[in-house]
Tab-separated table of C-alpha atoms in Angstrom:
chain	number	residue	atom	x	y	z
L	584	MET	CA	115.675	93.723	82.470
L	585	ASN	CA	116.052	97.389	82.701
L	586	PRO	CA	113.387	98.781	80.720
L	587	ILE	CA	113.033	101.424	79.133
L	588	VAL	CA	109.124	103.322	80.165
L	589	ILE	CA	107.112	105.698	79.180
L	590	ASP	CA	104.852	107.784	80.509
L	591	VAL	CA	101.985	110.289	78.736
L	592	GLU	CA	100.155	113.087	80.535
L	593	ALA	CA	96.922	115.062	78.490
L	594	SER	CA	94.839	117.162	78.250
L	595	ALA	CA	91.524	115.427	80.282
L	596	PHE	CA	90.646	111.683	79.883
L	597	GLY	CA	88.447	109.738	76.966
L	598	ARG	CA	86.664	110.941	74.002
L	599	GLY	CA	88.482	114.790	72.615
L	600	SER	CA	92.117	114.078	74.799
L	601	TYR	CA	95.376	115.060	72.885
L	602	PRO	CA	99.067	114.031	74.434
L	603	ILE	CA	100.581	117.098	76.160
L	604	GLU	CA	104.223	115.000	78.354
L	605	VAL	CA	105.796	112.665	77.152
L	606	GLY	CA	108.547	111.481	79.263
L	607	VAL	CA	111.082	108.368	78.726
L	608	ALA	CA	113.108	106.615	81.295
L	609	MET	CA	115.667	104.746	79.673
L	610	PRO	CA	117.549	101.783	81.330
L	611	ASN	CA	120.816	103.885	82.138
L	612	HIS	CA	117.579	105.936	84.312
L	613	THR	CA	118.552	109.367	82.174
L	614	THR	CA	115.720	111.198	81.179
L	615	HIS	CA	113.916	112.674	78.495
L	616	CYS	CA	110.148	114.943	78.331
L	617	TYR	CA	109.094	116.740	75.875
L	618	LEU	CA	106.400	119.380	76.160
L	619	ILE	CA	103.504	119.064	73.146
L	620	ARG	CA	102.202	122.469	71.168
L	621	PRO	CA	98.690	121.204	70.905
L	622	GLU	CA	97.571	121.572	67.189
L	623	ASN	CA	94.543	123.722	66.815
L	624	ASP	CA	91.362	121.450	66.804
L	625	TRP	CA	92.312	120.080	69.850
L	626	GLN	CA	90.923	122.153	71.951
L	627	ARG	CA	88.837	119.778	75.168
L	628	TRP	CA	91.057	121.326	78.718
L	629	ASP	CA	89.752	119.404	81.834
L	630	GLU	CA	90.680	121.919	84.867
L	631	GLU	CA	90.742	118.677	86.948
L	632	SER	CA	93.481	117.100	84.979
L	633	ALA	CA	95.873	120.682	84.615
L	634	SER	CA	95.686	121.355	88.421
L	635	VAL	CA	97.186	116.995	88.121
L	636	HIS	CA	100.192	117.678	85.763
L	637	ASN	CA	100.502	121.617	86.710
L	638	LEU	CA	101.039	122.280	83.056
L	639	SER	CA	98.993	125.471	81.735
L	640	ARG	CA	97.411	125.132	77.899
L	641	ASP	CA	99.374	128.242	77.882
L	642	THR	CA	102.493	126.741	78.126
L	643	LEU	CA	102.005	124.322	76.362
L	644	ILE	CA	101.516	126.904	73.543
L	645	ALA	CA	104.859	128.629	74.391
L	646	HIS	CA	107.303	125.804	75.598
L	647	GLY	CA	105.967	122.921	73.767
L	648	ARG	CA	107.014	121.460	71.216
L	649	SER	CA	105.021	120.649	67.547
L	650	VAL	CA	103.377	117.037	67.302
L	651	LYS	CA	106.210	116.512	63.892
L	652	GLU	CA	108.574	116.645	66.001
L	653	VAL	CA	108.012	115.120	69.085
L	654	ALA	CA	107.174	111.838	67.166
L	655	THR	CA	110.766	112.238	65.804
L	656	GLU	CA	112.742	112.345	68.313
L	657	LEU	CA	110.955	109.805	69.664
L	658	ASN	CA	111.333	107.566	66.665
L	659	ASN	CA	114.779	108.800	66.577
L	660	LEU	CA	115.888	107.742	70.565
L	661	LEU	CA	113.458	104.763	70.632
L	662	SER	CA	113.798	102.751	67.297
L	663	GLY	CA	113.244	99.636	66.936
L	664	HIS	CA	113.084	99.383	70.904
L	665	LYS	CA	110.044	97.345	73.074
L	666	VAL	CA	108.744	100.687	75.374
L	667	TYR	CA	106.954	99.498	78.620
L	668	SER	CA	104.172	102.285	79.779
L	669	ASP	CA	101.912	100.985	82.871
L	670	ALA	CA	98.843	102.555	81.961
L	671	TRP	CA	99.346	100.786	77.917
L	672	GLY	CA	95.194	101.252	77.196
L	673	PHE	CA	95.673	105.398	77.541
L	674	ASP	CA	99.183	106.153	76.460
L	675	SER	CA	99.235	103.356	73.416
L	676	SER	CA	96.005	105.939	72.363
L	677	TRP	CA	97.454	109.275	72.745
L	678	LEU	CA	101.092	108.433	71.109
L	679	ALA	CA	98.539	106.587	68.157
L	680	LEU	CA	96.820	110.521	67.985
L	681	LEU	CA	100.588	112.942	68.344
L	682	PHE	CA	101.523	110.189	65.557
L	683	HIS	CA	98.911	110.441	63.002
L	684	ARG	CA	98.631	113.698	63.438
L	685	ALA	CA	102.133	114.361	62.580
L	686	GLY	CA	101.923	111.507	59.748
L	687	VAL	CA	105.065	109.774	61.016
L	688	GLN	CA	105.230	105.971	61.550
L	689	GLN	CA	105.556	104.516	65.265
L	690	GLU	CA	109.223	102.983	64.129
L	691	PHE	CA	108.726	101.347	68.748
L	692	ARG	CA	106.746	98.660	69.770
L	693	LEU	CA	104.433	99.835	73.406
L	694	GLN	CA	104.170	96.499	75.412
L	695	ALA	CA	101.723	96.597	78.730
L	696	LEU	CA	104.112	97.377	82.277
L	697	ASN	CA	102.366	95.195	83.683
L	698	THR	CA	103.349	91.557	81.257
L	699	LEU	CA	106.716	92.719	82.887
L	700	LEU	CA	104.913	91.095	86.498
L	701	GLU	CA	104.001	88.793	88.951
L	702	GLU	CA	100.962	88.458	90.061
L	703	THR	CA	102.727	89.193	93.537
L	704	ASP	CA	104.310	92.470	92.442
L	705	LEU	CA	99.971	93.756	91.057
L	706	VAL	CA	99.438	93.845	94.711
L	707	GLU	CA	102.840	95.312	96.083
L	708	TRP	CA	102.533	98.508	93.246
L	709	ALA	CA	101.144	100.903	94.697
L	710	LYS	CA	103.205	100.975	98.625
L	711	VAL	CA	106.549	99.670	96.232
L	712	ARG	CA	105.818	103.659	94.011
L	713	ASP	CA	104.936	104.874	96.862
L	714	ASP	CA	107.902	104.439	99.138
L	715	ILE	CA	110.002	104.940	95.849
L	716	THR	CA	108.375	108.145	94.927
L	717	CYS	CA	108.742	109.338	98.850
L	718	ASP	CA	112.737	108.058	98.239
L	719	LEU	CA	113.529	110.894	95.325
L	720	ASN	CA	111.303	113.030	97.422
L	721	LEU	CA	109.398	113.791	94.481
L	722	THR	CA	106.414	114.889	93.914
L	723	ARG	CA	105.491	116.352	91.426
L	724	HIS	CA	103.057	114.403	88.486
L	725	ARG	CA	104.624	115.608	85.028
L	726	ALA	CA	105.903	112.612	82.193
L	727	SER	CA	109.599	111.624	82.352
L	728	ALA	CA	109.727	112.038	87.000
L	729	ASP	CA	106.274	109.489	86.448
L	730	ALA	CA	108.335	107.342	83.687
L	731	LEU	CA	111.678	106.507	85.769
L	732	ILE	CA	109.645	106.008	89.014
L	733	THR	CA	107.597	102.707	87.435
L	734	GLN	CA	110.855	101.920	86.226
L	735	LEU	CA	112.733	102.386	89.733
L	736	THR	CA	109.683	100.900	91.095
L	737	TYR	CA	109.822	97.652	89.040
L	738	LEU	CA	112.798	97.250	89.346
L	739	ARG	CA	112.831	96.906	92.517
L	740	LEU	CA	109.442	94.609	92.672
L	741	ALA	CA	111.815	92.422	90.338
L	742	HIS	CA	115.069	92.176	91.819
L	743	ASP	CA	114.822	92.017	95.879
L	744	ASP	CA	118.312	93.734	96.801
L	745	TYR	CA	116.862	96.440	93.577
L	746	GLU	CA	118.816	100.306	95.034
L	747	LEU	CA	117.906	102.914	93.860
L	748	PRO	CA	120.552	105.227	91.436
L	749	GLU	CA	123.221	106.957	93.398
L	750	TYR	CA	122.895	110.283	91.743
L	751	GLY	CA	119.140	110.258	92.776
L	752	LEU	CA	116.078	112.304	90.516
L	753	LEU	CA	116.711	115.296	92.312
L	754	ASN	CA	120.758	115.303	90.685
L	755	LEU	CA	119.298	114.548	87.620
L	756	PRO	CA	119.442	118.353	84.859
L	757	GLU	CA	116.656	119.727	84.853
L	758	GLU	CA	116.133	119.859	80.928
L	759	ASP	CA	115.975	115.554	82.310
L	760	LEU	CA	113.160	115.918	83.956
L	761	CYS	CA	110.468	119.184	81.922
L	762	VAL	CA	110.859	121.086	84.468
L	763	ILE	CA	108.538	124.215	83.315
């Protein structure tokens, strides 16, 4: 099984935080990325979080899409599918906020990726993820890249003989990586 994986970046952690970027890795390893323009009353911004994802609030205002547009696009892409997250507790709350504010019902089911893993996989997860990140020569922390790294980490753990796709991440079209 090659799962669809989603990753959500946020303005901060905890109360008052909101989604700022959603990335999806599809079974064929294509990625989709959506920057989200903050709603007017979404004001909490944590500079420490911003230093990790390297997005500014001004960038989101200038280049982000409305919550309704992002929610609709996610439904168009994922409707009827199980979608997996390695940070289900955070991602589920940020997606719920996105869909609530958009006034759109979420049409896909979000599952915790660890439900697909064996206990031994959990022990090896961090090392394998670091190896994948190194193999892809990828150091930036962004939603679509993180979703793809998570998907490939799962595949390498689930299938001992799994090889990374030949094209690698570096040859994907820039729009797939949400390069801003």
